[in-house]
mmCIF file of C-alpha atoms in Angstrom:
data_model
loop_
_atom_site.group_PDB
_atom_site.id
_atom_site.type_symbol
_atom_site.label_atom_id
_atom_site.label_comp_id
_atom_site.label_asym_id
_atom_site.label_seq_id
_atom_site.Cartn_x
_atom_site.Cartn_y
_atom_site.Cartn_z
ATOM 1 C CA UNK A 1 33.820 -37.087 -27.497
ATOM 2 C CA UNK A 2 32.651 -37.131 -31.428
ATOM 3 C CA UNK A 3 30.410 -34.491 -32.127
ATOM 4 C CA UNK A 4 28.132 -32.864 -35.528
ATOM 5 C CA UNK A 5 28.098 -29.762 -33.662
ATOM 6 C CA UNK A 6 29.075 -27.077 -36.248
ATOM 7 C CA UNK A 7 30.019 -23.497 -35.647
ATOM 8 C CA UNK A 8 27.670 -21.153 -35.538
ATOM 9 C CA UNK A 9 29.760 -17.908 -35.209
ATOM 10 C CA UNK A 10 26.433 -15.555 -35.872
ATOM 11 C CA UNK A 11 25.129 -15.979 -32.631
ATOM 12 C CA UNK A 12 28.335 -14.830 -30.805
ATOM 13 C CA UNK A 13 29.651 -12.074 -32.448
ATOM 14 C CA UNK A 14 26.566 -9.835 -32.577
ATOM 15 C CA UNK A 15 27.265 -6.395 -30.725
ATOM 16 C CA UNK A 16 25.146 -3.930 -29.637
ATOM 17 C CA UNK A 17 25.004 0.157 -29.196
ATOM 18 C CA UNK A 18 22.265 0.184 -26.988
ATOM 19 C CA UNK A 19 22.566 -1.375 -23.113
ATOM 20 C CA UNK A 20 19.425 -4.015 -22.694
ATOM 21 C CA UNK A 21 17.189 -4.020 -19.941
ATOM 22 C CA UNK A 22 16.014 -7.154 -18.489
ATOM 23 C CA UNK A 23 13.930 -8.198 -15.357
ATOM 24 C CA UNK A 24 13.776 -11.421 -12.933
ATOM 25 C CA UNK A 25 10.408 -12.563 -13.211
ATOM 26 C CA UNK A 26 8.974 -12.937 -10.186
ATOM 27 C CA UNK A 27 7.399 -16.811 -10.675
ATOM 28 C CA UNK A 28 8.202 -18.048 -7.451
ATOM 29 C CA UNK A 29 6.700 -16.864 -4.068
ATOM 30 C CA UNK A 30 8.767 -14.509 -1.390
ATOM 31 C CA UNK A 31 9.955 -11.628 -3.917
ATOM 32 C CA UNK A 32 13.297 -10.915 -5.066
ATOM 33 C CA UNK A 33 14.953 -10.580 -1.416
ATOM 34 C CA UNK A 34 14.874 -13.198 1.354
ATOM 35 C CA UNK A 35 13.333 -10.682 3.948
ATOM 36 C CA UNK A 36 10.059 -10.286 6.252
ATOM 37 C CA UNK A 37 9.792 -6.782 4.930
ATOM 38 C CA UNK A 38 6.584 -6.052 3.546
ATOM 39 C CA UNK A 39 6.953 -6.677 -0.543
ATOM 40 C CA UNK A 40 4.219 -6.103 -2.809
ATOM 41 C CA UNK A 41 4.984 -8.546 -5.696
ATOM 42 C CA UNK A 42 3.087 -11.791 -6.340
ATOM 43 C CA UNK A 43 3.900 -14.971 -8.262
ATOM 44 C CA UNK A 44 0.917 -15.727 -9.614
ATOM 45 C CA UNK A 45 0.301 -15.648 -13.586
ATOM 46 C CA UNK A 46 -2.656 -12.230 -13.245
ATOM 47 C CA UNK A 47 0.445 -10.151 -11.653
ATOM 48 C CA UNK A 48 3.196 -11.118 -13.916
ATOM 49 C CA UNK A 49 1.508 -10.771 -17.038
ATOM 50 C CA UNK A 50 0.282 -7.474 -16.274
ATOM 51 C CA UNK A 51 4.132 -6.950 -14.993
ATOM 52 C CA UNK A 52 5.272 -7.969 -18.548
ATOM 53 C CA UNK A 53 3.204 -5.523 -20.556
ATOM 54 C CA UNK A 54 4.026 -3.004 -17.961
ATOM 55 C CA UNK A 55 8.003 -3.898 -18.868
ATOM 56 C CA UNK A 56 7.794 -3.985 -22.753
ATOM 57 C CA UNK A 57 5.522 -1.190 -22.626
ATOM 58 C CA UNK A 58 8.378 1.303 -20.659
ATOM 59 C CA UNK A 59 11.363 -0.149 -22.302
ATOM 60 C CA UNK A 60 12.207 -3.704 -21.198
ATOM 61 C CA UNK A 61 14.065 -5.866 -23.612
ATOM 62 C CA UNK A 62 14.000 -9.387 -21.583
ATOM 63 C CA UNK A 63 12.379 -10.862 -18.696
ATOM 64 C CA UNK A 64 14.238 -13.903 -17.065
ATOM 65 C CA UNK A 65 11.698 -16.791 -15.296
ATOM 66 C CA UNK A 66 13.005 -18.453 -12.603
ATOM 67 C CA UNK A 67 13.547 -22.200 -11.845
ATOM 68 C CA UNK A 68 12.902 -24.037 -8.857
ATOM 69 C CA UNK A 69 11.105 -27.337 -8.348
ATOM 70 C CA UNK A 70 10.483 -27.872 -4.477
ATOM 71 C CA UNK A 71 10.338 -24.917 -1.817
ATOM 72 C CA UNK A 72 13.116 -23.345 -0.120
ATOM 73 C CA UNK A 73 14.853 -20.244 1.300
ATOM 74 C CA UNK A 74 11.704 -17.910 1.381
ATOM 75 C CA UNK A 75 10.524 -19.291 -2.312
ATOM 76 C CA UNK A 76 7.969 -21.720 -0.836
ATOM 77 C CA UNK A 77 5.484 -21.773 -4.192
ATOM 78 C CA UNK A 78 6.887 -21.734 -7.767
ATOM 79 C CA UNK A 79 5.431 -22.370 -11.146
ATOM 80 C CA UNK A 80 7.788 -23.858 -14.078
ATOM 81 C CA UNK A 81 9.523 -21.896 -16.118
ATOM 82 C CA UNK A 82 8.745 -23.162 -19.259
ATOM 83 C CA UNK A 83 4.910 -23.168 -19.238
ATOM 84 C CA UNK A 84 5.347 -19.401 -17.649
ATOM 85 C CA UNK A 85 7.523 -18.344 -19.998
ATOM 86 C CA UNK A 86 4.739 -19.070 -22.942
ATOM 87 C CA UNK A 87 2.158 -17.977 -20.960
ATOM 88 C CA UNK A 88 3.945 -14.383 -20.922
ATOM 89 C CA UNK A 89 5.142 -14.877 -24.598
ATOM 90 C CA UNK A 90 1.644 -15.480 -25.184
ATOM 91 C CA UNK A 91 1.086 -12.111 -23.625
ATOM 92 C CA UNK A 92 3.311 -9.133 -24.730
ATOM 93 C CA UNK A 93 4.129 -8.487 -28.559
ATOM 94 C CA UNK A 94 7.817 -7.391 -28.005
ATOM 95 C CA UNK A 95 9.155 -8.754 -24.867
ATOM 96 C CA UNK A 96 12.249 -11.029 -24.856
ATOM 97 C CA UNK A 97 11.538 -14.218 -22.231
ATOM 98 C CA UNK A 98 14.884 -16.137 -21.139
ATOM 99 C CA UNK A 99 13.554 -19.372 -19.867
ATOM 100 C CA UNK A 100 15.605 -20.949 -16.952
ATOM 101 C CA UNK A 101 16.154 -24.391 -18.009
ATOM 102 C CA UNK A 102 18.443 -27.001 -15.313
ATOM 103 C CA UNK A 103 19.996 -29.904 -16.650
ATOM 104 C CA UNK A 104 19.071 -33.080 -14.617
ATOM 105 C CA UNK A 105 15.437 -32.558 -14.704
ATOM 106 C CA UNK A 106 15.531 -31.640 -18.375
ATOM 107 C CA UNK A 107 17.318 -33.572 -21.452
ATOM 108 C CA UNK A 108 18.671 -31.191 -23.717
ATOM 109 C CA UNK A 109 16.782 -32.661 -26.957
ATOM 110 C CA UNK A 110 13.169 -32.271 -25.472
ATOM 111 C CA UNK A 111 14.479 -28.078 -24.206
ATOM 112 C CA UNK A 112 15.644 -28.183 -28.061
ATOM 113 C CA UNK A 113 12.108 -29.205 -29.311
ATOM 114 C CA UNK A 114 10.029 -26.459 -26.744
ATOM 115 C CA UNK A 115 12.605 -24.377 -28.120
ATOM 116 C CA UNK A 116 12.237 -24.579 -31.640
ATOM 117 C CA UNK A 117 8.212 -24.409 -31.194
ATOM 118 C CA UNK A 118 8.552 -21.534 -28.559
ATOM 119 C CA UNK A 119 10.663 -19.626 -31.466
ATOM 120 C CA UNK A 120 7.886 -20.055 -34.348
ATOM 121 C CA UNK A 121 4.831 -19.207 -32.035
ATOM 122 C CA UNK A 122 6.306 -16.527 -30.148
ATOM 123 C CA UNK A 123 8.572 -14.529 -33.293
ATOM 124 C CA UNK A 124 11.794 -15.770 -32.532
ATOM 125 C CA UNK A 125 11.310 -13.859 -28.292
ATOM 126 C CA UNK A 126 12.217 -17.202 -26.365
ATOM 127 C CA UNK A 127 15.773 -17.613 -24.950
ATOM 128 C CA UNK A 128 17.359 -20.180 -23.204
ATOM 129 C CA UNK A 129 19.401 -20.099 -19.492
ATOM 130 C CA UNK A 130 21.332 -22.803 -18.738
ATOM 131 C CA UNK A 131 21.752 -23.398 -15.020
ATOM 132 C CA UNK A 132 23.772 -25.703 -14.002
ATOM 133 C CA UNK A 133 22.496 -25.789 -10.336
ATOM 134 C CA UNK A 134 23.202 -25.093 -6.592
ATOM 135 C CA UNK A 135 20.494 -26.757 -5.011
ATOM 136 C CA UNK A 136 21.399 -30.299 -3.581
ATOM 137 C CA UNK A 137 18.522 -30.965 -1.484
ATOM 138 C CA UNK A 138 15.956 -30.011 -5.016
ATOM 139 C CA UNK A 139 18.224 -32.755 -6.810
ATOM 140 C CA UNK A 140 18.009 -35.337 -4.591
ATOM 141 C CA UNK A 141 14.595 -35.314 -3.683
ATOM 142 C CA UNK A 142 13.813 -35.706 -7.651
ATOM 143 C CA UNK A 143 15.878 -38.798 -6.836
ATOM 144 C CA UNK A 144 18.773 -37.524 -9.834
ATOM 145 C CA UNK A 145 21.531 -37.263 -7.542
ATOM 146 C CA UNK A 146 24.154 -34.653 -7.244
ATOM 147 C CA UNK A 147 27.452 -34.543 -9.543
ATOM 148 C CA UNK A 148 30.178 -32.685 -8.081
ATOM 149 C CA UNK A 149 31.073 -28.948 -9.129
ATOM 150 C CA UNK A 150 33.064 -29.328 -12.160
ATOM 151 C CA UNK A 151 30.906 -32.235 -13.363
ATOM 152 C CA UNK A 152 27.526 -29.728 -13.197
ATOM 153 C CA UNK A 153 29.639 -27.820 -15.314
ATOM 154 C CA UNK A 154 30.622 -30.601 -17.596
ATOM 155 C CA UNK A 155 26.915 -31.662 -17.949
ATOM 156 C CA UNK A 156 26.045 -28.384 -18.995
ATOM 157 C CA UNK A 157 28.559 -27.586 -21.913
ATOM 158 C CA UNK A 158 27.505 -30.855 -23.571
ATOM 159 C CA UNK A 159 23.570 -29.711 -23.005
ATOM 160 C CA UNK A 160 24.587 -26.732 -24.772
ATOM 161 C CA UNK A 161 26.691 -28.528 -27.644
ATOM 162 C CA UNK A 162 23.432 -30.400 -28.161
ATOM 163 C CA UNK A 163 21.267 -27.211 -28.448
ATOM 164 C CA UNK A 164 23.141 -25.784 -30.552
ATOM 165 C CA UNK A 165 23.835 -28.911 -33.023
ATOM 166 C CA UNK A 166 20.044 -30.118 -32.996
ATOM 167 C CA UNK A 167 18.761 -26.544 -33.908
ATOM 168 C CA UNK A 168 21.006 -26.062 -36.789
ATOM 169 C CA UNK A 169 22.173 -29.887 -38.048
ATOM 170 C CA UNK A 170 19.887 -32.442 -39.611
ATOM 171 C CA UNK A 171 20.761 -35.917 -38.300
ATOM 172 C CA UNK A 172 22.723 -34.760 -35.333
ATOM 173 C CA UNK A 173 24.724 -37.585 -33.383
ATOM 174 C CA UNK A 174 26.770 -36.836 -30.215
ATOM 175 C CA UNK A 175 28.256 -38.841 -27.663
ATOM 176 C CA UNK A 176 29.334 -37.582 -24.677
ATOM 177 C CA UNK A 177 30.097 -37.934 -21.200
ATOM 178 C CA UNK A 178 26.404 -37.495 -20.275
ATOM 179 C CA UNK A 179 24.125 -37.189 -23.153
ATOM 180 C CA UNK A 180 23.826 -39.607 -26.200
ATOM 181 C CA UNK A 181 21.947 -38.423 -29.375
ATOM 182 C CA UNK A 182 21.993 -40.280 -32.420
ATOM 183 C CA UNK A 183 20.868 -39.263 -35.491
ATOM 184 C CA UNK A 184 18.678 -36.968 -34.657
ATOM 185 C CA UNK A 185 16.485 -34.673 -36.953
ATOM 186 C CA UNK A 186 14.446 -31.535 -35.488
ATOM 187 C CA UNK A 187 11.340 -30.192 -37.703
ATOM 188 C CA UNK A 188 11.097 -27.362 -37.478
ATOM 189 C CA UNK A 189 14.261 -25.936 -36.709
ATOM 190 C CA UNK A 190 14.017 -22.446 -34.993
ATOM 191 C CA UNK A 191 13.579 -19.440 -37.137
ATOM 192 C CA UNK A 192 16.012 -17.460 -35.074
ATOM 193 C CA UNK A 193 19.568 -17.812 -37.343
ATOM 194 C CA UNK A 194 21.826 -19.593 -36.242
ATOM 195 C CA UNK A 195 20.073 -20.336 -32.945
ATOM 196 C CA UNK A 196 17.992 -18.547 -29.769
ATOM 197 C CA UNK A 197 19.919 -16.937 -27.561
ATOM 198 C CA UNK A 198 21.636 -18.880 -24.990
ATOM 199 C CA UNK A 199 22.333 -17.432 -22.215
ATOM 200 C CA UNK A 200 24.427 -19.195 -18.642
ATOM 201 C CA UNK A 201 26.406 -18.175 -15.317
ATOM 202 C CA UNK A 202 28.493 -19.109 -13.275
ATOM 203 C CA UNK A 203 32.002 -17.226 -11.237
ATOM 204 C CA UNK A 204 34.155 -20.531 -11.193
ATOM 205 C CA UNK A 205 36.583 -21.619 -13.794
ATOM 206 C CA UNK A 206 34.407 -24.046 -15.504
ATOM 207 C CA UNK A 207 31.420 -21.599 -15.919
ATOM 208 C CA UNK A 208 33.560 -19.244 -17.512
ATOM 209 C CA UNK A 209 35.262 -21.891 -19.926
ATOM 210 C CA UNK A 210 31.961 -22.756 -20.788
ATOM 211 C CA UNK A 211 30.938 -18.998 -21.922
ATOM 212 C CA UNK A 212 34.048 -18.549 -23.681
ATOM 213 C CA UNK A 213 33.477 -21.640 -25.778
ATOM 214 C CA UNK A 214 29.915 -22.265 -26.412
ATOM 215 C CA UNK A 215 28.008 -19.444 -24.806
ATOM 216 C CA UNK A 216 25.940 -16.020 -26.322
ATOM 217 C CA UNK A 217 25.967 -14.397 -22.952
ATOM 218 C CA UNK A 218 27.531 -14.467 -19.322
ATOM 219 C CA UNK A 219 25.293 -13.876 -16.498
ATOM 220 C CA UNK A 220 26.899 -12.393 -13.715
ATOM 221 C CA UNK A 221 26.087 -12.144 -10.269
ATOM 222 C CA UNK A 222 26.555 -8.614 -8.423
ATOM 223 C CA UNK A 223 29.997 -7.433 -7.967
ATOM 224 C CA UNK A 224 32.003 -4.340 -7.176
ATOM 225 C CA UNK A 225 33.466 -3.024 -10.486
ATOM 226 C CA UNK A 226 36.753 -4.444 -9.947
ATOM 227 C CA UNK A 227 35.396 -7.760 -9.623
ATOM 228 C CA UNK A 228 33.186 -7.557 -12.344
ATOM 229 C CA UNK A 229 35.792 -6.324 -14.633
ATOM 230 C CA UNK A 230 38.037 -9.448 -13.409
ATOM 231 C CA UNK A 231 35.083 -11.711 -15.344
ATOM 232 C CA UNK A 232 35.320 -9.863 -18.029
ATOM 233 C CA UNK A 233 38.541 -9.904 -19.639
ATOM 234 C CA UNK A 234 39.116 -13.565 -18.397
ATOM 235 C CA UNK A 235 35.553 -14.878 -20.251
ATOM 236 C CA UNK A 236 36.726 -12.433 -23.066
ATOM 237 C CA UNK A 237 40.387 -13.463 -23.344
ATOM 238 C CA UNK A 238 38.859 -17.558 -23.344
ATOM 239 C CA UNK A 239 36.522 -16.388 -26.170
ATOM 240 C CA UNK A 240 38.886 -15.429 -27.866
ATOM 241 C CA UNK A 241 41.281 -18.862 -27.834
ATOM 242 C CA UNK A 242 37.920 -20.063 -29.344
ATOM 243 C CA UNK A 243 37.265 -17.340 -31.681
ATOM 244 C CA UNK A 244 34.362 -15.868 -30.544
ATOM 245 C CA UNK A 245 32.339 -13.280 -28.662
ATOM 246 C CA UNK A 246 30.360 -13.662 -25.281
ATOM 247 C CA UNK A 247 28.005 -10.561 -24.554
ATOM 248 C CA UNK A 248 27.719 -10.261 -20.486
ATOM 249 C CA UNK A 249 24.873 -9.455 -18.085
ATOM 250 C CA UNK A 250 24.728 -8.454 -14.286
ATOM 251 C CA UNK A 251 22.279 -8.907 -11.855
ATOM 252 C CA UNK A 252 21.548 -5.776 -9.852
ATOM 253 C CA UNK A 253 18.722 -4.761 -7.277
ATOM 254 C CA UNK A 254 17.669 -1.963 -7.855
ATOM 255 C CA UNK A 255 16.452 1.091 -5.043
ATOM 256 C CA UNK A 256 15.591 4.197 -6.824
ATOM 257 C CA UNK A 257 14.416 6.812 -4.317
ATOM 258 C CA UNK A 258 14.185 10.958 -4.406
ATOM 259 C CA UNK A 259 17.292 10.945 -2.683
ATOM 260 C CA UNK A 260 20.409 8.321 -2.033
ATOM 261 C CA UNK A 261 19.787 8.606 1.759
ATOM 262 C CA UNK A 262 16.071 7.460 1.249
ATOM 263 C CA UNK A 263 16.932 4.497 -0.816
ATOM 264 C CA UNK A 264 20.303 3.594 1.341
ATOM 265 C CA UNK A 265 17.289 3.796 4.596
ATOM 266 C CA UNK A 266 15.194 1.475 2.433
ATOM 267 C CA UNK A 267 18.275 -0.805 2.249
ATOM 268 C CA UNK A 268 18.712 -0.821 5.526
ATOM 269 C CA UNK A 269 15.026 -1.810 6.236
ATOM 270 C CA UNK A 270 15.569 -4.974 4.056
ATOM 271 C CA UNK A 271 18.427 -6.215 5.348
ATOM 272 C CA UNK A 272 17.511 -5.434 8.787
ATOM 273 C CA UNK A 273 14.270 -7.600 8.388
ATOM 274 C CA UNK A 274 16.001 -10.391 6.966
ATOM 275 C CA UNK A 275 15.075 -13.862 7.422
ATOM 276 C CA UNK A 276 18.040 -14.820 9.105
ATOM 277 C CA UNK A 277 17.436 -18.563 8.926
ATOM 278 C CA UNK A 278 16.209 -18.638 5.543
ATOM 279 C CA UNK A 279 19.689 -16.537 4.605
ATOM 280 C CA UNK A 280 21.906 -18.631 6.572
ATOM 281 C CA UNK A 281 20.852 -21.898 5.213
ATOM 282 C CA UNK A 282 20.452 -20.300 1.579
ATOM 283 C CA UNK A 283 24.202 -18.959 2.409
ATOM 284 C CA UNK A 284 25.562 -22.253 3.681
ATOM 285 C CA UNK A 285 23.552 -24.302 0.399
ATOM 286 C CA UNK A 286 25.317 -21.899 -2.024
ATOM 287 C CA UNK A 287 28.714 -22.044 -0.711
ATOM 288 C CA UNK A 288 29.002 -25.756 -0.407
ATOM 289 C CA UNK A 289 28.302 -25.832 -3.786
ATOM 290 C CA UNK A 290 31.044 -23.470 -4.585
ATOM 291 C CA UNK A 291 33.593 -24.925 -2.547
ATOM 292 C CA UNK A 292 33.420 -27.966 -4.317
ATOM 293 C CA UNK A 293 34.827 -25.952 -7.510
ATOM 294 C CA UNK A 294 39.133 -26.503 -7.657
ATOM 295 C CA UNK A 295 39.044 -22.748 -7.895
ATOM 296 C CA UNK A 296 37.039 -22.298 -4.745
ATOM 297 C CA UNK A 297 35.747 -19.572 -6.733
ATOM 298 C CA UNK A 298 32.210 -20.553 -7.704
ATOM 299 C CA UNK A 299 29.079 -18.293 -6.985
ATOM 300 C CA UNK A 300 28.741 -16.848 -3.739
ATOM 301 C CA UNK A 301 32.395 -17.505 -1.978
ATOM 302 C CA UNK A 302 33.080 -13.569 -0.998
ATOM 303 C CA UNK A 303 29.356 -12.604 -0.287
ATOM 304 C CA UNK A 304 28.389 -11.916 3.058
ATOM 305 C CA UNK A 305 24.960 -12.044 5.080
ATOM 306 C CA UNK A 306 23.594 -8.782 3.560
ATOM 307 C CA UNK A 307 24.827 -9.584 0.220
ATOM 308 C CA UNK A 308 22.699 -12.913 -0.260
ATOM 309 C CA UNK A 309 19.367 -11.429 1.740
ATOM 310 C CA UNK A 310 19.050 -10.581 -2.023
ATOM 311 C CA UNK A 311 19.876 -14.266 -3.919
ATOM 312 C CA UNK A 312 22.362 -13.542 -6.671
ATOM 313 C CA UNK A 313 23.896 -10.056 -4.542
ATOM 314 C CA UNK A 314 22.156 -7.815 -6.549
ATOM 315 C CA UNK A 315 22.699 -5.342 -3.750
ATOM 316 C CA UNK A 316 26.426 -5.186 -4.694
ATOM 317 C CA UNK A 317 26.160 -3.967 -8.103
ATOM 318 C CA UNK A 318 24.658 -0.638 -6.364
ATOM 319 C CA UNK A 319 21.748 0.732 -8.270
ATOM 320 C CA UNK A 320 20.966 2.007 -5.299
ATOM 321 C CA UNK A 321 20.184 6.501 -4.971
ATOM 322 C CA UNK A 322 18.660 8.796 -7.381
ATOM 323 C CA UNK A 323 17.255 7.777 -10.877
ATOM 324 C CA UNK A 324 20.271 10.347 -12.192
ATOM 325 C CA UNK A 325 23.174 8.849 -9.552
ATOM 326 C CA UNK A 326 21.593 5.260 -11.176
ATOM 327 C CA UNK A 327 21.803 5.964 -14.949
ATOM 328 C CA UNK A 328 25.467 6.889 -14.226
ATOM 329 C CA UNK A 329 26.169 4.017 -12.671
ATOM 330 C CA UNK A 330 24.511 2.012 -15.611
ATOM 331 C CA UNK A 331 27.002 3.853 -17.862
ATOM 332 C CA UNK A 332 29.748 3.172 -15.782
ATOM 333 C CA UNK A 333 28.791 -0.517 -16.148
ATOM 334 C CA UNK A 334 28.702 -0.214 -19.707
ATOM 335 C CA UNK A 335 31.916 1.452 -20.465
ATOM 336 C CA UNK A 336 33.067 -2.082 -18.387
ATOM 337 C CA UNK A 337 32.035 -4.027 -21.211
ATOM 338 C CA UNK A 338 28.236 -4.627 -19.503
ATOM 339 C CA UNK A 339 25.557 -5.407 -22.562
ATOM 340 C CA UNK A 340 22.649 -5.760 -20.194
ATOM 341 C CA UNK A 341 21.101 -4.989 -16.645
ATOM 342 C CA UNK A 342 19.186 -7.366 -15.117
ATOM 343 C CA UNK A 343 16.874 -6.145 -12.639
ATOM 344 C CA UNK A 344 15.188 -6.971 -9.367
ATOM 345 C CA UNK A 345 13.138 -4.478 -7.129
ATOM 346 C CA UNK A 346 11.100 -4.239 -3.570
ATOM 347 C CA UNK A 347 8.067 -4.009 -5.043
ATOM 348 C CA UNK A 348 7.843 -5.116 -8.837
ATOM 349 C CA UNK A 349 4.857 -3.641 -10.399
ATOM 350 C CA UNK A 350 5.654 0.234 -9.588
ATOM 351 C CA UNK A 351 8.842 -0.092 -9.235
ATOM 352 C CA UNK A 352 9.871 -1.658 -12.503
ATOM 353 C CA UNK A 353 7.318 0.749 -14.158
ATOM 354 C CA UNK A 354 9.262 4.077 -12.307
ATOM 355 C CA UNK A 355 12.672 2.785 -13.543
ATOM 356 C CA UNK A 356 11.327 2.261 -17.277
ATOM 357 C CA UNK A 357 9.967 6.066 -17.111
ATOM 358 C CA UNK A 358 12.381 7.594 -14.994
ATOM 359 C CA UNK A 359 15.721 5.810 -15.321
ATOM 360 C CA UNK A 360 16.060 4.157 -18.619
ATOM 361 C CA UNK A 361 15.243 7.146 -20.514
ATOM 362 C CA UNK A 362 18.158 8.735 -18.191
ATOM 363 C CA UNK A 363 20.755 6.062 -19.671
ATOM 364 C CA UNK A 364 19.599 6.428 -22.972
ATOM 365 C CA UNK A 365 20.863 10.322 -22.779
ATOM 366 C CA UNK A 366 23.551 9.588 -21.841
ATOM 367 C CA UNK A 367 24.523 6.964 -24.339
ATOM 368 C CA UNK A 368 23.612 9.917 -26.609
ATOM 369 C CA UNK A 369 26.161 12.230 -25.074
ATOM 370 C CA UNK A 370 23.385 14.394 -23.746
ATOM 371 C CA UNK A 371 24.153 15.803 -19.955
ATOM 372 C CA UNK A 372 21.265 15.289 -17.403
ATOM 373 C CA UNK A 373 20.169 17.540 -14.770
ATOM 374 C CA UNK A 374 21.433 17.373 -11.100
#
């Protein structure tokens, strides 16, 4: 494979004091957990852009859209990430968006052009999530077919290699297993130097080759510490053969009551109202695609029933008790090498707002060394 990619080392060795905040936006229908319990969150555009200005307003650094193209699993309405993602760019002043962006549907040269515009209109706030997909049955019907495991992976680090070399090379050419570009110029290129943020997942061995080569951060699904830490110094350890930084993200769900039995009871409410169909074939979708990884170690393998009534098993990470019993968890995540929560709740709107006033200014004490009250 010839490439014009050059390295950009800028984008992956930035580091940061602070721990970043970040919330799933909820732009598909059926809330953040695949449950008949009551939920008060709503995809539509009038509740998620008041969500967003609630989120920058109490401390929010990103908010992550969703992509899905048909219905499934509970998530029977959905509107496209892109277009969302402007519309809530369009909306806020200081709020990071992380558009969710699967290759298949999209060629990476068109995601490099709403990029690049996304970047000038919006003050260099769009980022980029490269997913390289679980979803056989959303593939097939849009008639694209469905590589195997490490191929979805393969796909993906040349869809990055393109970002990357069209947003910072004039008269980029590449030819690769699955994209072709020749000679192609972008006008404008993005103001963000070198490049947006790029962010991508994955628990397999190809996902994590991919962030320790060409990725700015590593989503991770939620994990007990231990396992968490495991992704950690392996992503870090391949960054390093390539001479680079990766900054990494978890996803967590977060159930901040008055006290940890109240929010362990609230727990127990949502799983115990689970859609046990909808889990079961979301469960069986997810590991099939895993499976099909050499590793057998792709998204999903150790999670059981309760862990995916919440989609990426944010339940595992436990945020789960006290706003106090929370923060310290959040610092215990961070002293594992975490850069940034990303956040799902019950019901958005309050919710989010109560852990912006009551929780992140908790974490931000004790990043300062300060002690907070019992």
């Amino acid at each position: 494979m010839a490439s014009t990619l050059p390295c950009t080392p800028g984008a992956e060795s930035t580091t940061m004091s602070q721990l970043r905040f970040a919330y799933w936006v909820p732009n598909v229908s059926g809330g953040l957990v695949v449950s008949k319990i009551p939920q008060r969150t709503h995809w539509g555009i009038d509740y998620n852009v008041e969500l967003a200005r609630t989120a920058e307003e109490v401390g929010f650094d990103y908010a992550l859209t969703q992509i899905r193209f048909i219905g499934s699993y509970g998530a029977e309405s959905q509107h496209e990430s892109t277009t969302f993602s402007a519309a809530l760019l369009g909306a806020t002043k200081k709020l990071r968006v992380i558009t969710a962006i699967l290759p298949g549907p999209w060629h990476p040269a068109v995601v490099a052009k709403i990029g690049a515009t996304a970047d000038h209109l919006f003050n260099s706030r769009w980022s980029v999530n490269i997913v390289s997909g679980w979803f056989q049955g959303e593939q097939e019907a849009m008639g694209l077919g469905w590589p195997d495991h490490e191929a979805r992976y393969r796909r993906s680090r040349e869809f990055i290699d393109i970002l990357k070399g069209i947003w910072t090379t004039d008269h980029f050419s590449y030819d690769g297993e699955f994209y072709k570009i020749n000679d192609f110029t972008l006008n404008p290129k993005p103001l963000s130097k070198p490049h947006p943020e790029i962010f991508q997942g994955g628990n397999s061995s190809a996902a994590q080759r991919n962030a320790g080569a060409v990725s700015d951060w590593y989503f991770m699904n939620g994990n007990s510490l231990d396992g968490l830490k495991e992704q950690i110094t392996k992503v870090r350890a391949l960054a390093a053969e390539n001479g680079r930084t990766v900054k990494f993200a978890v996803n967590a769900f977060v159930i901040a009551r008055s006290s940890e039995q109240e929010a362990r009871q609230e727990l127990a409410r949502i799983v115990g109202a689970a859609d046990k169909e909808a889990v079961e074939a979301f469960g069986t979708a997810v590991k099939q695609a895993g499976q099909s990884s050499p590793d057998g170690k792709g998204m999903w393998q150790d999670s059981k029933f309760e862990d995916l009534v919440q989609y990426n098993d944010g339940f595992r990470t436990n945020l789960i008790g006290t706003p106090q019993q929370i923060a310290e968890r959040i610092l215990t995540l961070k002293s594992l090498g975490i850069d940034l929560v990303l956040t799902g709740f019950l019901h958005f709107q309050e919710e989010l707002k109560a852990f912006g006033e009551e929780v992140i200014p908790l974490v931000r004490a004790l990043e300062n060394g300060q002690k907070i009250a019992a």
